[in-house]
XYZ file of C-alpha atoms in Angstrom:
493
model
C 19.682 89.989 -113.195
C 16.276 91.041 -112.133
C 14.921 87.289 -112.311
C 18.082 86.213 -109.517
C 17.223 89.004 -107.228
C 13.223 87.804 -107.615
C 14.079 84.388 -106.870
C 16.141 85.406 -103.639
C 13.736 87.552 -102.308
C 10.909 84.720 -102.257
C 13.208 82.337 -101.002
C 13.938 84.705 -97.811
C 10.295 85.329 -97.443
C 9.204 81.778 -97.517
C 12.381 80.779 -94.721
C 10.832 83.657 -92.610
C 7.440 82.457 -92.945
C 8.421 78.782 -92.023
C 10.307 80.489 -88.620
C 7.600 82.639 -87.855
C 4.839 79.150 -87.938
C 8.133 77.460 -85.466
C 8.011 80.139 -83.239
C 3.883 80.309 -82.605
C 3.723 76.339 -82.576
C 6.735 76.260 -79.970
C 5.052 78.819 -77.901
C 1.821 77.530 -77.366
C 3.099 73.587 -76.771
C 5.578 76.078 -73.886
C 2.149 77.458 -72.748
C 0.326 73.980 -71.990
C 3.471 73.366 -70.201
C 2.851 75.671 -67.767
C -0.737 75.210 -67.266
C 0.455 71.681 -66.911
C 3.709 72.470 -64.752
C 1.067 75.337 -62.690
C -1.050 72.178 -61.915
C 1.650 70.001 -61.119
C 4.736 71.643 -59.798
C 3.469 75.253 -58.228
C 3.428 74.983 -54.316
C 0.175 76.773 -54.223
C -1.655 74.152 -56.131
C -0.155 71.083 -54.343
C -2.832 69.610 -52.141
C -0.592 66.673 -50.191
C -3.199 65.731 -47.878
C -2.974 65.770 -43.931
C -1.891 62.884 -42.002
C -5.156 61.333 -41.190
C -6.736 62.548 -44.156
C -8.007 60.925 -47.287
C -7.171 61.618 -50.448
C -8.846 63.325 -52.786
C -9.030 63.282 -56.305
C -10.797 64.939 -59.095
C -12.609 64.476 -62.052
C -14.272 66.083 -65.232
C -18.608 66.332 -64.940
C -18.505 66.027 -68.998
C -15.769 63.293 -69.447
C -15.325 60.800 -66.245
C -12.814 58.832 -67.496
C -10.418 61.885 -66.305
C -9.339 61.059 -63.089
C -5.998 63.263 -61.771
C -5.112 64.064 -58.021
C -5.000 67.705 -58.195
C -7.559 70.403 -58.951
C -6.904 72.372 -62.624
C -9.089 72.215 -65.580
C -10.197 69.737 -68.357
C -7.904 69.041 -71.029
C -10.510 68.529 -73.055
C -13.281 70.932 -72.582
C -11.422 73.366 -70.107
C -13.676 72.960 -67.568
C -12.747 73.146 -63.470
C -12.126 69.378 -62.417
C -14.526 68.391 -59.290
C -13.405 66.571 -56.636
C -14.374 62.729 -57.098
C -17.005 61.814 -54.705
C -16.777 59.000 -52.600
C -19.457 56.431 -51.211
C -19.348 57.476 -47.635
C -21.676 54.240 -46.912
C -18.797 52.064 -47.705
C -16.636 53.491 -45.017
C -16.742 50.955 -42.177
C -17.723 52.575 -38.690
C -15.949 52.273 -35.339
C -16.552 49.700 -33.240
C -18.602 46.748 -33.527
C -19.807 45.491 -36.758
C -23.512 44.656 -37.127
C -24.043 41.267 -39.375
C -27.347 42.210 -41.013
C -27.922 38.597 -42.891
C -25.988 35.844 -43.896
C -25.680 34.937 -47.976
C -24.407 31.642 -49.922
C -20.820 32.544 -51.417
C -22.139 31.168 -54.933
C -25.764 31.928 -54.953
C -26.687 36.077 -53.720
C -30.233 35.109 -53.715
C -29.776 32.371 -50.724
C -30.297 34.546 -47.957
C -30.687 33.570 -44.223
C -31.275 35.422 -40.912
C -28.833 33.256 -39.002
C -25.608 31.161 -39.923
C -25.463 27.386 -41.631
C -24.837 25.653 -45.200
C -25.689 26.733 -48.499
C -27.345 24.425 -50.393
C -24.294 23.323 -52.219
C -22.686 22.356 -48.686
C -20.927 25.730 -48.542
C -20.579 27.857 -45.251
C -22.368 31.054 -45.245
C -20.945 34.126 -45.285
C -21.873 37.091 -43.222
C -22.929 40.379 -44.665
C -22.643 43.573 -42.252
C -25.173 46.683 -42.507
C -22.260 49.102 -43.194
C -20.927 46.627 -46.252
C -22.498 47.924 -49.814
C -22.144 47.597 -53.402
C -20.407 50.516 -55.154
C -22.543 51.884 -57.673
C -25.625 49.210 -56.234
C -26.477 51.345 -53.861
C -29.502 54.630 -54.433
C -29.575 57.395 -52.509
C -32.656 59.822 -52.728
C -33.598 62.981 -50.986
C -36.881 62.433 -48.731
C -38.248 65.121 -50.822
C -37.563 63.467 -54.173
C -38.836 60.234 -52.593
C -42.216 61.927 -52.044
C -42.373 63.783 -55.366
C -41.696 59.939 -57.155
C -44.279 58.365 -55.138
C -42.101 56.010 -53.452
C -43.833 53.573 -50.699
C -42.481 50.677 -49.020
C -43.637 47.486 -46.952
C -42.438 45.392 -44.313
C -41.405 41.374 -45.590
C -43.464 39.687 -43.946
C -44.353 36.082 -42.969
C -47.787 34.873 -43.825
C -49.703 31.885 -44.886
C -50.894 31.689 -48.511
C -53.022 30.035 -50.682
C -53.885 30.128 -54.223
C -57.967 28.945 -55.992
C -57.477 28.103 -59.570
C -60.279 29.113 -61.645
C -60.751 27.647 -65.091
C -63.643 25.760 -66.813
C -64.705 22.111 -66.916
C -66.975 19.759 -69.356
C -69.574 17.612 -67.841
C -68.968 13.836 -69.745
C -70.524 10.308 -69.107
C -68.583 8.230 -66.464
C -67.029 5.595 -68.733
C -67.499 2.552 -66.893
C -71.300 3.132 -66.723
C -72.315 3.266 -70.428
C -73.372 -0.108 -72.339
C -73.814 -1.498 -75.689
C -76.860 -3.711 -76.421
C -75.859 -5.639 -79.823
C -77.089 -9.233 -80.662
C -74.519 -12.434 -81.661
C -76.846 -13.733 -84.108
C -78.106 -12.453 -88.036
C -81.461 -11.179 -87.799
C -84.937 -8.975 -88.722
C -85.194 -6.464 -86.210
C -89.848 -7.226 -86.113
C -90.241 -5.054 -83.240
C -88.617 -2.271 -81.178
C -89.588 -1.648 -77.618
C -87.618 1.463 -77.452
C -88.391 3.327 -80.422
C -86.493 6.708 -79.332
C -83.189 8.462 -77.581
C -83.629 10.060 -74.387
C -85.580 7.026 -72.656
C -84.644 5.982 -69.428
C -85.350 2.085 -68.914
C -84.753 -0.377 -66.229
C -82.403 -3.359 -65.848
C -84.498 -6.203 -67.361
C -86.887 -4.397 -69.303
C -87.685 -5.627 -73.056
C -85.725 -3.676 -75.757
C -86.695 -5.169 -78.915
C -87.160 -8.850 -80.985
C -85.443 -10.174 -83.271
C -86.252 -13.030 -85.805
C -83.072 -15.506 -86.835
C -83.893 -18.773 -88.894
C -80.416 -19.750 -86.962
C -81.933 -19.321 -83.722
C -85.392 -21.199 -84.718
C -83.117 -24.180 -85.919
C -81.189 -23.928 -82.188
C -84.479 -24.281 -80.473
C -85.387 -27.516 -82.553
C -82.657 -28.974 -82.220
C -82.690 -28.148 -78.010
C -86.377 -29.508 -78.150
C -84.488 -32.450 -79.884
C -82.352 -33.367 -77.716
C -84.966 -32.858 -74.584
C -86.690 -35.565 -75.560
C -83.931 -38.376 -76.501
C -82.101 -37.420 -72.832
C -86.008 -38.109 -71.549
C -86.147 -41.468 -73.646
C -82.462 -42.243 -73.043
C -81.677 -41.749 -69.493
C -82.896 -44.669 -68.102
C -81.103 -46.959 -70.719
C -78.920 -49.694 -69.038
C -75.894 -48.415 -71.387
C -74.043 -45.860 -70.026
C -72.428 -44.898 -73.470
C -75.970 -44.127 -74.713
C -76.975 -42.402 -71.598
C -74.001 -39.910 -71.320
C -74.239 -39.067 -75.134
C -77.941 -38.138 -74.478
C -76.822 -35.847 -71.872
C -73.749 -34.306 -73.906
C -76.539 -33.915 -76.520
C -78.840 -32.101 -74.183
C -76.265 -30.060 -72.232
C -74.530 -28.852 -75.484
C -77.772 -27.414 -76.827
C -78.248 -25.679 -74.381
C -74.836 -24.056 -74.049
C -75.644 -22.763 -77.645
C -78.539 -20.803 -77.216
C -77.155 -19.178 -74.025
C -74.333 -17.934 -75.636
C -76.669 -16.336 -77.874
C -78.325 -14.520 -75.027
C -81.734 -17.381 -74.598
C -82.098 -16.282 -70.608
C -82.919 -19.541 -68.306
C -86.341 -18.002 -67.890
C -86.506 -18.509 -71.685
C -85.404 -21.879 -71.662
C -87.707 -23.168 -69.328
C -90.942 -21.979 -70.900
C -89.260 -23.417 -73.997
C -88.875 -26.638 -72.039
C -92.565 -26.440 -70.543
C -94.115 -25.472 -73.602
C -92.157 -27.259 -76.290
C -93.281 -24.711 -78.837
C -90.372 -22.688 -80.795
C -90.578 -19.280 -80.354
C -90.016 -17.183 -83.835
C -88.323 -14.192 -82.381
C -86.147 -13.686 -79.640
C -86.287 -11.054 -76.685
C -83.317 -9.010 -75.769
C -83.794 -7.373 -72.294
C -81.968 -4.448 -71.254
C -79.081 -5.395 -69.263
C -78.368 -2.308 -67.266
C -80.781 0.728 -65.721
C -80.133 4.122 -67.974
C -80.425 6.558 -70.900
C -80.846 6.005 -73.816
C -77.851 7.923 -75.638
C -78.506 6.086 -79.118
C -80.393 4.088 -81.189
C -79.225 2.504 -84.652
C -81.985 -0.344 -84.542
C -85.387 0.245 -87.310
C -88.007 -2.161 -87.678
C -87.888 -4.450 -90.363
C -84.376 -4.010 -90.898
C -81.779 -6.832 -90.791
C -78.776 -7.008 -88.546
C -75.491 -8.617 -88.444
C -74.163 -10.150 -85.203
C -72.115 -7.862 -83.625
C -73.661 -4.492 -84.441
C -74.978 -2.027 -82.093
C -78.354 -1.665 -81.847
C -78.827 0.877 -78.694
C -76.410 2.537 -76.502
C -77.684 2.723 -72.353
C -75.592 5.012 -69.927
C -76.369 5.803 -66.504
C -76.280 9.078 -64.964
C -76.801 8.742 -61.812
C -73.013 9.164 -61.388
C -71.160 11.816 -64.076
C -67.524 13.075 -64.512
C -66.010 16.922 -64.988
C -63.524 17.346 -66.753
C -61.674 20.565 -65.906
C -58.846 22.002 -68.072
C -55.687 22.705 -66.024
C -52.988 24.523 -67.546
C -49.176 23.599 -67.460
C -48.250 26.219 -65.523
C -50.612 25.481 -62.835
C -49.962 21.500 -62.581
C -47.781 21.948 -59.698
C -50.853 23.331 -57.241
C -52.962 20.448 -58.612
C -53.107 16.701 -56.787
C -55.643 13.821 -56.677
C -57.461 14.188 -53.483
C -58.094 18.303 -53.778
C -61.001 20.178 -52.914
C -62.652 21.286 -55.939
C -65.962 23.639 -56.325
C -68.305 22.977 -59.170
C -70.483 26.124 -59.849
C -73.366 25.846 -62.205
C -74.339 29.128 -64.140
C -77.280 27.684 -65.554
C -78.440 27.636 -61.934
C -77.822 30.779 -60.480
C -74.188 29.614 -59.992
C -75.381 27.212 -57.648
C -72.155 25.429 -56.126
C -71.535 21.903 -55.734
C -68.526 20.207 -53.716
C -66.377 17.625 -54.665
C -62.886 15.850 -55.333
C -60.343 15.762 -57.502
C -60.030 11.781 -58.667
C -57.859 11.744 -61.504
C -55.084 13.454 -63.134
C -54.602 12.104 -66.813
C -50.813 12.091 -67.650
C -50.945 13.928 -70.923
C -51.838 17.200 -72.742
C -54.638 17.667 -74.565
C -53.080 18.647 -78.268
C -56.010 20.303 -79.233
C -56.369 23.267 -76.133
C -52.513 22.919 -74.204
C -54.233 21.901 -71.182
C -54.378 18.770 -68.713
C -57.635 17.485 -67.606
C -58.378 16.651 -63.782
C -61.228 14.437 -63.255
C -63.829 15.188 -60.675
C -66.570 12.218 -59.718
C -69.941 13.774 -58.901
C -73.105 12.185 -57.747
C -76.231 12.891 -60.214
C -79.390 11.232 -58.830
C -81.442 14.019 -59.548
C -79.969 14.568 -63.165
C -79.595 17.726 -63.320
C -76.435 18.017 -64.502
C -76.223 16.939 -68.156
C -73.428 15.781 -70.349
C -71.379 18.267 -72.717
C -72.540 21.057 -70.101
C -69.920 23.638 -69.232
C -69.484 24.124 -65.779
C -67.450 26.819 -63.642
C -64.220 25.064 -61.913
C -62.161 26.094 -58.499
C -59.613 24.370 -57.361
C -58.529 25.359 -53.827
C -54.418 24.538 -53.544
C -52.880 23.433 -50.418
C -52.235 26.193 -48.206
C -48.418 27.016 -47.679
C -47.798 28.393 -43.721
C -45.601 30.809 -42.062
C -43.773 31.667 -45.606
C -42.015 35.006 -46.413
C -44.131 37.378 -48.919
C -44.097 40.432 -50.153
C -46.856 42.721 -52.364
C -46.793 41.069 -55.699
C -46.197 44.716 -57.106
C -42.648 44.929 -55.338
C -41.223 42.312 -57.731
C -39.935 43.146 -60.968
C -40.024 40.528 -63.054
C -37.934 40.693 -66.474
C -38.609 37.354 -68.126
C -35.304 35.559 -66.622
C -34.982 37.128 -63.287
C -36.880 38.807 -60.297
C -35.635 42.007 -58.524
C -36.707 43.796 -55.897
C -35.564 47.087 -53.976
C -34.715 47.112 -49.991
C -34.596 49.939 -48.470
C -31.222 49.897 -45.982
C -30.739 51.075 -42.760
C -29.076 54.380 -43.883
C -32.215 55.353 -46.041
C -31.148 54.138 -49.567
C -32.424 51.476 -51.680
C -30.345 47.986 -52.596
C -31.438 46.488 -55.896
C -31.498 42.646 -54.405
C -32.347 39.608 -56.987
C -35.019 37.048 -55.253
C -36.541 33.870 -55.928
C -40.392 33.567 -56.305
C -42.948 30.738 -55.334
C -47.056 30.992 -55.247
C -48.907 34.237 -55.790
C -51.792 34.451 -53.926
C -54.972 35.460 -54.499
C -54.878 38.419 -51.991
C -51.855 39.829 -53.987
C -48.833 38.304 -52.054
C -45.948 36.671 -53.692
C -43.853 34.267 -52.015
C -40.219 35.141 -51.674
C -37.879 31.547 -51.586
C -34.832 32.969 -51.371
C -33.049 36.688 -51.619
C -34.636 38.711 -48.458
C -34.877 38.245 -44.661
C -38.100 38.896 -42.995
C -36.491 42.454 -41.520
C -36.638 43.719 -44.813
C -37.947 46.599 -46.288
C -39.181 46.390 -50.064
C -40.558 49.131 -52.131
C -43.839 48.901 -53.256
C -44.546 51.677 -56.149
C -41.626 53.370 -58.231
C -39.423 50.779 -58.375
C -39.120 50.814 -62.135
C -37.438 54.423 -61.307
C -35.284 52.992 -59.002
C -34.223 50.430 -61.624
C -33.294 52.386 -64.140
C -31.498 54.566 -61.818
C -29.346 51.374 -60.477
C -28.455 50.499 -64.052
C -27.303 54.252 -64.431
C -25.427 54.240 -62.030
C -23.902 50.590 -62.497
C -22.992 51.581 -66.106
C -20.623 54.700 -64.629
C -19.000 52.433 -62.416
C -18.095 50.036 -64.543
C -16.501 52.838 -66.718
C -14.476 54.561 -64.064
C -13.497 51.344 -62.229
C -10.867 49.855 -64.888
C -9.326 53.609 -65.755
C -8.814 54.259 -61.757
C -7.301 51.009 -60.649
C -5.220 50.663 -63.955
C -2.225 53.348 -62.302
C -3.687 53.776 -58.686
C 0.125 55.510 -58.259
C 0.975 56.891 -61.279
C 2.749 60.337 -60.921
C 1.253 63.484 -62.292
C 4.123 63.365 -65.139
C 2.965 60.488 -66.483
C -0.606 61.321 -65.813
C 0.030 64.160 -67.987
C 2.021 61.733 -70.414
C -1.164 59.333 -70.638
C -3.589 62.150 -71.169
C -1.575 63.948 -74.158
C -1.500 60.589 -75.697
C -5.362 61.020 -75.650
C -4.953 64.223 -78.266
């Protein structure tokens, strides 16, 4: 009996417990009601705005994505909502609408100061001073302008030019060095030129060389001197023309191995074989090289000294891939020598050779120099400038103003309402003054900033990373009612 009476009496307890948890859940779900209905429903809050007026809606400082049309407080973290502020710049003024500049439909960096076709053939489109980006746009206090350090210049057009400074190598011109060899086997019995470094003159004796073939050559020549003398006044004209052939093809032979006609006729006036044969120096020069010793024997065909005259030399001056397009064949180049207090000498490009050195990533450009006095030597280094074709009456800017990322270029204009328009640009030639030419993105009534920008930029991404958040929950249900705004935000919890 005891044991039934037990077991009803925790039964009733536990039923009263589960009412009593009811009850408290009920009333609280009854008390968001009312905040919610208090927001929603009470006369007092309503804020239908004026005829004339805008609308004004509100939003959380902690969580943006709350957007409702009537004051109250966060769902989330109870906080007051704020009204949502608007970009007043956007709002388009009374009257009549100033076009500021005029932009390609497909390309925002093609930018032009008066109407015409993009370069794709498309018709420009206008862009007004009271027409901005929202979320582009920067607005900063005068005072907070001055505490960042903020300074701005005026686009302007101006002619630029760029020198390119890089080294060069001072090298034999090619078509000036020679190769004294001999066509026939030999001793080399005496040498002339006995070192490197000696200039000679054109026809002055380099060395002799002793050849049983060329002894036998003159014999024979000597030979056939005398039967042409014996034979040419025979009444046979068979035996007189072979005499000559005889005669003429002896002589052939030791001219092609280098017998000079001087050398022929002593050889014909004396009628003595000489033992050795001269070689004279065929060209005026250096001496570069010398592989010829006495006494030594020589094939045909080997060199024996190397000549090359310097009296003309070529620089060779390393130009970088990046830098081809400021380089052509006719520029003005500057040779400075620092082995002579950086003495200067003028010149012209002559040659740009049409492939990269493997060895240093570089092309060379040839400069011809004149060297009478020899005092430039090769495998010298020299000092290089190259002085690029002045461009004229281009727009430029401080090279600072640009922010360059690796793909793109962006720079900040300052607008006519005092706030700053991130703008994307197009570069050309920096010059050596510090100017950077702008192709495309800016008009020359610009205003660019100068210093800070890199604040400004991170500011602009800021704010371009909020917009993008609140845009797609705001124009999702522009007209929702507040029900189902409340609907869509207890869904949320």
């Amino acid at each position: 009996m005891k044991k039934k009476f037990l077991t009803r009496f925790i039964v009733i307890i536990l039923i009263g417990l589960a009412f009593s948890l009811g009850w408290l859940k009920g009333s609280h779900n009854h008390e968001q009601e009312r905040i919610v209905v208090s927001q929603t429903d009470n006369p007092e809050h309503s804020h239908e705005p004026a005829p004339g007026e805008e609308k004004v809606q509100y939003t959380c400082g902690m969580h943006p994505w709350i957007i409702v049309d009537e004051p109250g407080i966060c769902p989330i973290c109870q906080m007051d909502l704020t009204p949502l502020k608007k970009d007043t710049a956007s709002a388009q003024p009374s009257g009549e609408r100033k076009i500021k500049y005029w932009v390609a439909p497909m390309d925002p960096t093609y930018i032009r100061d008066e109407p015409g076709k993009s370069p794709m053939g498309m018709d420009l489109v206008p862009v007004y001073e009271d027409e901005t980006v929202t979320g582009a746009l920067i607005s900063i206090d005068p005072v907070t302008q001055q505490n960042m350090g903020i300074r701005t210049a005026q686009v302007e057009r101006r002619d630029l030019s760029r020198i390119i400074r890089t080294s060069g190598l001072i090298d034999y011109e090619e078509p000036r060095q020679y190769t004294v060899n001999t066509k026939i086997d030999g001793w080399i019995e005496k040498l002339y030129i006995n070192e490197t470094g000696v200039q000679v003159k054109k026809g002055q004796p380099l060395l002799e060389i002793y050849s049983p073939e060329l002894v036998a050559a003159q014999e024979e020549y000597l030979l056939a001197l005398r039967n042409h003398r014996q034979l040419g006044d025979s009444p046979y004209p068979e035996i007189k023309e072979g005499a000559e052939r005889l005669l003429s093809a002896s002589e052939k032979r030791l001219k092609l191995w280098d017998i000079s006609s001087q050398q022929l006729s002593r050889l014909q006036q004396s009628g003595k074989v000489r033992r050795t044969l001269t070689l004279y120096a065929p060209y005026a020069g250096i001496v570069t090289s010398k592989q010829a010793t006495e006494g030594s024997f020589t094939k045909s065909g080997s060199s024996l000294l190397t000549i090359a005259d310097l009296s003309k030399i070529w620089v060779f001056a390393d130009i970088y891939e990046s830098e081809l397009p400021l380089v052509s064949e006719g520029q003005k180049a500057e040779i400075i020598l620092p082995f002579v207090g950086d003495k200067r000498i003028s010149g012209t490009v002559s040659t740009i050779y049409p492939y990269v050195d493997p060895r240093t990533r570089t092309v060379k450009a040839r400069i011809d120099l004149d060297n009478r006095d020899l005092e430039l030597r090769p495998d010298m280094y020299v000092n290089v400038r190259l002085h690029s074709e002045p461009l004229t009456d281009v727009l430029s800017v401080p090279a600072e103003a640009v922010i360059n990322s690796g793909e793109k270029q962006t720079l900040f204009v300052r607008t006519m309402n005092g706030r700053f328009e991130p703008r994307l640009v197009k570069t050309g030639l920096l010059s050596d003054d510090g100017y950077l030419e702008i192709k495309q993105g800016v008009s020359a009534s610009d205003v660019v900033v100068t210093s800070a920008q890199f604040l400004l930029d991170s500011e602009s991404q800021l704010q371009e990373a909020i917009q993008k958040m609140l845009e797609p929950v705001a124009a999702a249900e522009p007209s929702a009612s507040p029900e189902e705004n409340q609907e869509n935000l207890d869904d949320l919890f």
